[in-house]
């Protein structure tokens, strides 16, 4: 099964996402109805989309997203624990056994056209051990003015008692701090009254 | 008229979760199959089943794109394939070499009718309903995909998630993240391409 002029992945993505006008979408349809190879490629893409959505829908994916996505996840029945912080803010946080997602919504005034990195200095409360976790090129919801970071609940539950000093900064050789935020994480089972 | 569809259509057209892209070897063309059914109406069961097996996923994809609903896409698929078989058996498909265009035309008209008249469409004959069994999710493939998503760059993962979970197009994502549409398309294309390579490598 082969195709002399296969539809590009970009064309298939644009078709699937409804970005093509009627004429262009019609051309894609004429092609894949007559072409088993391109129909299989589109079916694979459809399967990928459904599978990614399925993983997000069970709280199995961590990513920087938008506030609208967090609200959609909650509306679809996911248990989302949300922490909102302004620059300079501090919060005591945890993840309950039933939490599917933990959403961190960091208010930030990110300059348009500049990328943003996230640097976390983490201190283990028991041992005092420190490590740095860096996340490059974090997308920012510019409509809401937030960096919206969702983490699988299971991932957060695995952390011991730790302090997370977060900093959002511009990308590039001379980064500028955009905001600092502090999370005091305590495992759910160590909180008073939860044992 | 009750048309009982062959076993091929009863097979689940949608994979439960994505794996590597698998293609199949070429065999007889769609037109050859249509000619065979036209030449032996009612006596070409294997060819009818093969035509249904080939066109079911294509019609379903069309239905998902235009009706935005898995159940409606499944119903569209049944209606279109039933009509295809009826027309072939009745000798009313005059250009078998263009059977794909015929099926697409039927799909367009049927989808339009479903959108316009939805509830007023005659119900399908019970015997014609495909007996699809819900395929169980494959935890191994889900774990592979989760690992492949984790391996993406941060921006790629964000755009892929917004594309497939939020159902957003490049323009919407670009507006939300203050990026250009072109940049979103490039990142989306790269992210999906890397997922494909990762899944194929994990196979």
Coordinates of C-alpha atoms in Angstrom, one line a residue:
Chain A
X1 CA 0.0 0.0 0.0
X2 CA 1.7 3.2 -1.1
X3 CA 0.8 6.6 -2.3
X4 CA 2.5 8.5 -5.1
X5 CA 1.8 11.9 -3.6
X6 CA 1.0 11.4 0.1
X7 CA -0.8 14.1 2.1
X8 CA 1.7 15.8 4.4
X9 CA 1.4 15.4 8.2
X10 CA 0.8 19.1 8.3
X11 CA -2.2 18.8 5.9
X12 CA -3.6 16.0 7.9
X13 CA -3.3 17.9 11.2
X14 CA -4.8 21.0 9.6
X15 CA -7.7 18.9 8.3
X16 CA -8.3 17.1 11.6
X17 CA -8.3 20.4 13.5
X18 CA -10.7 22.0 11.2
X19 CA -8.3 24.7 9.9
X20 CA -8.9 24.2 6.2
X21 CA -11.5 26.0 4.2
X22 CA -14.2 23.9 2.5
X23 CA -12.3 23.6 -0.8
X24 CA -9.0 22.5 0.8
X25 CA -10.8 20.1 3.1
X26 CA -12.7 18.7 0.2
X27 CA -9.4 18.0 -1.7
X28 CA -8.0 16.2 1.4
X29 CA -11.2 14.1 1.5
X30 CA -11.1 13.2 -2.2
X31 CA -7.5 12.0 -1.6
X32 CA -7.9 9.9 1.4
X33 CA -11.2 8.2 0.3
X34 CA -9.2 6.9 -2.7
X35 CA -5.9 6.3 -0.9
X36 CA -5.5 3.6 1.7
X37 CA -2.1 4.8 2.8
X38 CA -3.3 8.3 3.5
X39 CA -6.5 7.1 5.2
X40 CA -4.3 4.9 7.4
X41 CA -2.1 8.0 8.2
X42 CA -5.2 10.0 9.1
X43 CA -6.6 7.2 11.2
X44 CA -3.3 6.9 13.0
X45 CA -3.4 10.7 13.7
X46 CA -7.0 10.4 15.0
X47 CA -5.9 7.5 17.2
X48 CA -3.0 9.6 18.5
X49 CA -5.3 12.5 19.3
X50 CA -7.8 10.3 21.1
X51 CA -5.0 8.6 23.1
X52 CA -3.4 11.9 24.2
X53 CA -6.7 13.2 25.2
X54 CA -7.4 10.0 27.1
X55 CA -4.1 10.3 29.0
X56 CA -4.8 13.9 29.9
X57 CA -8.3 13.0 30.8
X58 CA -7.1 10.6 33.5
X59 CA -4.6 13.0 34.9
X60 CA -1.6 11.1 33.5
X61 CA 0.2 14.0 31.8
X62 CA 2.2 16.9 33.2
X63 CA 2.6 20.0 31.1
X64 CA 2.4 23.8 30.9
X65 CA -1.1 24.6 29.6
X66 CA -3.8 27.3 29.8
X67 CA -6.3 28.1 32.5
X68 CA -9.0 27.1 30.0
X69 CA -7.7 23.6 29.9
X70 CA -7.6 23.3 33.7
X71 CA -11.2 24.4 33.8
X72 CA -12.2 21.9 31.1
X73 CA -10.5 19.1 33.0
X74 CA -12.5 20.0 36.2
X75 CA -15.7 20.3 34.2
X76 CA -15.1 16.8 32.8
X77 CA -14.9 15.4 36.3
X78 CA -11.2 15.4 37.1
X79 CA -10.4 16.3 40.6
X80 CA -8.0 19.2 40.3
X81 CA -6.3 20.8 43.3
X82 CA -5.3 24.4 42.3
X83 CA -2.8 26.7 43.9
X84 CA -2.7 30.3 42.6
X85 CA 0.3 32.5 43.5
X86 CA 1.2 36.1 42.7
X87 CA 4.9 37.0 42.4
X88 CA 6.4 36.8 45.9
X89 CA 3.6 34.5 47.0
X90 CA 4.1 31.5 49.3
X91 CA 1.7 28.6 49.9
X92 CA 1.5 25.4 51.9
X93 CA 0.6 22.6 49.4
X94 CA -0.1 18.9 49.1
X95 CA -1.8 16.3 46.9
X96 CA -4.7 14.3 48.3
X97 CA -5.1 10.7 47.4
X98 CA -8.1 11.5 45.2
X99 CA -6.5 14.4 43.3
X100 CA -6.0 13.6 39.6
X101 CA -4.2 16.8 38.8
X102 CA -2.4 19.5 40.8
X103 CA -2.5 22.9 39.0
X104 CA 0.0 25.6 39.8
X105 CA -1.2 28.9 38.4
X106 CA 1.6 31.5 38.7
X107 CA 0.7 35.1 37.8
X108 CA 3.3 36.6 35.6
X109 CA 3.7 39.6 33.4
X110 CA 5.7 38.0 30.7
X111 CA 7.0 40.3 27.9
X112 CA 5.5 39.4 24.5
X113 CA 8.0 37.8 22.2
X114 CA 10.3 36.5 24.9
X115 CA 10.5 32.9 26.0
X116 CA 10.2 31.9 29.7
X117 CA 12.1 29.4 31.7
X118 CA 11.3 28.0 35.1
X119 CA 14.0 27.3 37.7
X120 CA 13.2 25.4 40.9
X121 CA 15.5 25.2 43.9
X122 CA 14.3 22.3 46.0
X123 CA 15.2 21.6 49.6
X124 CA 14.4 18.3 51.3
X125 CA 13.1 19.2 54.8
X126 CA 14.5 16.0 56.4
X127 CA 18.0 15.9 55.1
X128 CA 18.6 19.5 53.9
X129 CA 19.7 18.1 50.5
X130 CA 19.2 20.5 47.7
X131 CA 18.8 20.1 44.0
X132 CA 17.9 22.3 41.1
X133 CA 15.2 21.5 38.5
X134 CA 15.1 23.6 35.4
X135 CA 12.3 23.6 32.8
X136 CA 13.1 25.4 29.6
X137 CA 10.7 27.2 27.4
X138 CA 7.5 27.2 29.5
X139 CA 4.5 28.5 27.6
X140 CA 2.5 31.3 29.3
X141 CA -1.2 31.8 29.1
X142 CA -1.0 35.4 27.9
X143 CA -4.8 35.9 28.1
X144 CA -4.9 35.1 31.8
X145 CA -1.4 36.4 32.6
X146 CA -0.4 33.1 34.2
X147 CA 2.0 30.2 33.8
X148 CA -0.3 27.2 34.3
X149 CA 1.5 24.1 35.2
X150 CA -0.4 20.9 35.6
X151 CA 1.1 17.8 37.3
X152 CA -0.3 14.3 37.7
X153 CA -1.5 13.9 41.2
X154 CA 0.5 10.7 41.6
X155 CA 3.7 12.6 40.7
X156 CA 3.1 15.2 43.4
X157 CA 2.2 12.5 46.0
X158 CA 5.6 10.9 45.5
X159 CA 7.4 14.0 46.8
X160 CA 8.6 14.0 50.4
X161 CA 8.3 17.2 52.5
X162 CA 10.1 19.8 50.5
X163 CA 10.4 23.5 49.9
X164 CA 10.3 24.6 46.3
X165 CA 11.7 28.1 45.5
X166 CA 10.4 28.8 41.9
X167 CA 11.5 31.5 39.6
X168 CA 10.1 32.4 36.2
X169 CA 12.7 34.2 34.1
X170 CA 13.2 35.3 30.6
X171 CA 15.1 33.1 28.3
X172 CA 18.4 34.0 26.8
X173 CA 22.0 34.9 27.8
X174 CA 20.9 37.6 30.2
X175 CA 17.8 36.3 31.9
X176 CA 15.6 38.6 33.9
X177 CA 13.5 37.4 36.9
X178 CA 9.8 37.7 36.2
X179 CA 8.5 36.4 39.5
X180 CA 9.5 34.2 42.5
X181 CA 7.1 31.8 44.3
X182 CA 7.5 29.5 47.2
X183 CA 5.8 26.1 47.7
X184 CA 6.0 24.3 51.1
X185 CA 5.0 20.8 50.1
X186 CA 3.9 18.3 52.8
X187 CA 2.8 14.8 51.8
X188 CA -0.9 14.3 52.5
X189 CA -0.4 11.5 55.1
X190 CA 1.8 13.9 57.2
X191 CA -0.8 16.5 57.5
X192 CA -2.6 16.7 60.8
X193 CA -5.8 14.7 60.9
X194 CA -5.1 12.8 57.7
X195 CA -3.3 9.7 59.0
Chain B
X1 CA -34.7 -4.1 2.9
X2 CA -32.6 -5.5 5.6
X3 CA -28.9 -5.8 4.8
X4 CA -26.8 -7.8 7.1
X5 CA -23.3 -6.6 7.1
X6 CA -20.4 -8.9 7.0
X7 CA -18.0 -9.6 9.8
X8 CA -15.5 -7.1 8.5
X9 CA -17.7 -4.2 9.4
X10 CA -18.2 -5.7 12.8
X11 CA -14.6 -5.4 13.6
X12 CA -13.8 -2.3 15.6
X13 CA -12.6 0.4 13.2
X14 CA -11.0 2.5 15.9
X15 CA -7.9 1.3 17.7
X16 CA -8.3 1.6 21.5
X17 CA -5.0 3.5 21.7
X18 CA -2.4 4.5 19.2
X19 CA 0.6 2.5 18.3
X20 CA 3.0 2.6 15.5
X21 CA 1.6 3.5 12.1
X22 CA 0.9 0.2 10.3
X23 CA 0.1 -0.1 6.6
X24 CA -1.1 -3.1 4.8
X25 CA 0.1 -4.7 1.5
X26 CA -1.7 -3.7 -1.7
X27 CA -4.3 -6.2 -3.1
X28 CA -7.1 -5.8 -5.5
X29 CA -8.1 -2.2 -6.0
X30 CA -11.4 -0.7 -4.7
X31 CA -12.6 -0.5 -8.3
X32 CA -11.8 -4.2 -8.9
X33 CA -13.9 -5.1 -5.8
X34 CA -16.8 -2.9 -6.9
X35 CA -16.7 -4.5 -10.4
X36 CA -16.9 -7.9 -8.9
X37 CA -19.9 -7.0 -6.8
X38 CA -21.6 -5.4 -9.8
X39 CA -21.0 -8.5 -11.9
X40 CA -22.3 -10.9 -9.3
X41 CA -24.9 -9.1 -7.3
X42 CA -25.7 -11.0 -4.1
X43 CA -23.0 -13.5 -4.7
X44 CA -19.8 -11.6 -3.9
X45 CA -19.8 -11.7 -0.1
X46 CA -16.0 -11.6 0.4
X47 CA -15.7 -8.6 -2.0
X48 CA -18.5 -6.8 -0.2
X49 CA -16.9 -7.4 3.1
X50 CA -13.6 -6.2 1.9
X51 CA -15.1 -3.0 0.5
X52 CA -16.8 -2.4 3.9
X53 CA -13.5 -3.1 5.7
X54 CA -11.7 -0.6 3.5
X55 CA -14.2 2.2 3.5
X56 CA -15.5 1.9 7.1
X57 CA -12.5 3.8 8.7
X58 CA -12.5 6.4 5.9
X59 CA -16.2 7.2 6.4
X60 CA -15.7 7.2 10.2
X61 CA -12.9 9.8 9.9
X62 CA -15.1 11.9 7.7
X63 CA -17.8 11.6 10.2
X64 CA -15.6 12.6 13.1
X65 CA -14.4 15.7 11.2
X66 CA -17.9 16.8 10.2
X67 CA -20.2 15.5 13.0
X68 CA -17.7 15.8 15.8
X69 CA -19.1 12.8 17.6
X70 CA -18.0 9.2 17.8
X71 CA -21.5 7.8 18.0
X72 CA -22.7 9.9 15.1
X73 CA -19.6 9.0 13.0
X74 CA -20.4 5.3 13.7
X75 CA -24.0 5.8 12.6
X76 CA -22.9 7.6 9.4
X77 CA -20.5 4.8 8.6
X78 CA -23.3 2.2 8.8
X79 CA -25.7 4.3 6.7
X80 CA -23.1 5.0 4.0
X81 CA -21.9 1.4 3.7
X82 CA -25.5 0.0 3.7
X83 CA -26.3 2.4 0.8
X84 CA -23.1 1.4 -1.0
X85 CA -23.9 -2.2 -0.9
X86 CA -27.5 -1.6 -1.9
X87 CA -26.4 0.5 -4.9
X88 CA -23.8 -2.0 -6.0
X89 CA -26.2 -4.9 -5.8
X90 CA -28.8 -3.0 -7.7
X91 CA -26.2 -2.1 -10.4
X92 CA -26.6 1.6 -9.8
X93 CA -22.9 2.4 -9.4
X94 CA -22.2 3.2 -13.0
X95 CA -18.5 4.1 -12.7
X96 CA -16.8 1.4 -10.4
X97 CA -13.5 3.0 -11.1
X98 CA -14.7 6.0 -9.2
X99 CA -16.2 4.0 -6.3
X100 CA -14.2 6.1 -3.7
X101 CA -15.8 9.3 -5.0
X102 CA -19.2 7.6 -4.9
X103 CA -18.7 6.7 -1.3
X104 CA -17.5 10.2 -0.4
X105 CA -20.5 11.7 -2.2
X106 CA -22.9 9.5 -0.2
X107 CA -21.0 10.4 3.0
X108 CA -21.3 14.1 2.3
X109 CA -25.1 13.9 1.6
X110 CA -25.7 11.6 4.5
X111 CA -23.8 13.8 7.0
X112 CA -25.6 16.8 5.7
X113 CA -28.9 15.1 6.3
X114 CA -27.9 13.9 9.7
X115 CA -26.9 17.4 10.7
X116 CA -30.1 18.9 9.3
X117 CA -32.7 16.2 10.2
X118 CA -30.8 14.3 12.9
X119 CA -33.7 13.0 14.9
X120 CA -36.0 12.5 11.9
X121 CA -33.8 10.0 10.1
X122 CA -35.4 6.6 9.9
X123 CA -33.8 4.2 12.4
X124 CA -31.5 1.6 11.1
X125 CA -32.7 -2.0 10.9
X126 CA -31.6 -3.8 14.1
X127 CA -30.0 -6.6 12.0
X128 CA -27.8 -4.0 10.3
X129 CA -26.3 -2.7 13.4
X130 CA -22.7 -3.8 13.8
X131 CA -22.0 -5.8 16.9
X132 CA -18.9 -3.9 18.0
X133 CA -17.3 -5.1 21.2
X134 CA -15.6 -2.4 23.3
X135 CA -11.9 -3.1 23.0
X136 CA -10.1 -3.0 26.3
X137 CA -7.5 -0.3 26.7
X138 CA -4.0 -1.4 26.2
X139 CA -2.0 -0.3 29.3
X140 CA 1.3 -1.0 27.7
X141 CA 0.7 1.3 24.8
X142 CA -0.7 3.9 27.1
X143 CA 2.5 3.8 29.2
X144 CA 4.6 4.0 26.0
X145 CA 2.7 7.1 24.8
X146 CA 3.0 8.7 28.3
X147 CA 6.8 8.2 28.1
X148 CA 6.9 9.6 24.6
X149 CA 4.9 12.7 25.7
X150 CA 7.3 13.1 28.6
X151 CA 10.3 13.0 26.3
X152 CA 8.9 15.9 24.2
X153 CA 10.2 19.5 24.6
X154 CA 8.2 21.5 27.0
X155 CA 6.6 23.7 24.3
X156 CA 5.9 20.7 22.1
X157 CA 4.1 18.9 24.9
X158 CA 2.1 22.0 25.7
X159 CA 1.0 22.5 22.1
X160 CA 0.2 18.7 21.6
X161 CA -1.9 18.6 24.7
X162 CA -3.8 21.8 23.8
X163 CA -4.3 20.4 20.3
X164 CA -5.7 17.0 21.2
X165 CA -7.3 17.5 24.7
X166 CA -8.5 21.1 24.2
X167 CA -9.3 20.5 20.5
X168 CA -7.8 23.8 19.6
X169 CA -6.5 24.9 16.2
X170 CA -3.3 26.7 15.6
X171 CA -5.0 30.1 15.6
X172 CA -6.6 29.6 19.0
X173 CA -3.4 28.2 20.6
X174 CA -1.4 31.1 19.0
X175 CA -3.8 33.7 20.5
X176 CA -3.7 32.1 24.0
X177 CA 0.1 31.8 24.1
X178 CA 0.9 35.0 22.1
X179 CA 2.8 33.0 19.5
X180 CA 2.5 33.2 15.8
X181 CA 0.2 30.6 14.0
X182 CA 3.2 29.6 12.0
X183 CA 5.2 28.9 15.1
X184 CA 2.4 26.8 16.6
X185 CA 2.1 24.8 13.4
X186 CA 5.9 24.1 13.3
X187 CA 5.9 23.1 17.0
X188 CA 2.8 20.9 16.5
X189 CA 4.2 19.2 13.5
X190 CA 7.5 18.6 15.2
X191 CA 5.8 17.3 18.4
X192 CA 3.6 14.8 16.5
X193 CA 6.5 13.7 14.3
X194 CA 8.6 13.0 17.4
X195 CA 5.7 11.1 19.0
X196 CA 5.4 9.0 15.9
X197 CA 9.2 8.3 15.8
X198 CA 9.1 7.5 19.6
X199 CA 6.1 5.1 19.3
X200 CA 7.7 3.3 16.3
X201 CA 10.9 3.0 18.1
X202 CA 9.1 1.6 21.1
X203 CA 7.3 -1.0 19.0

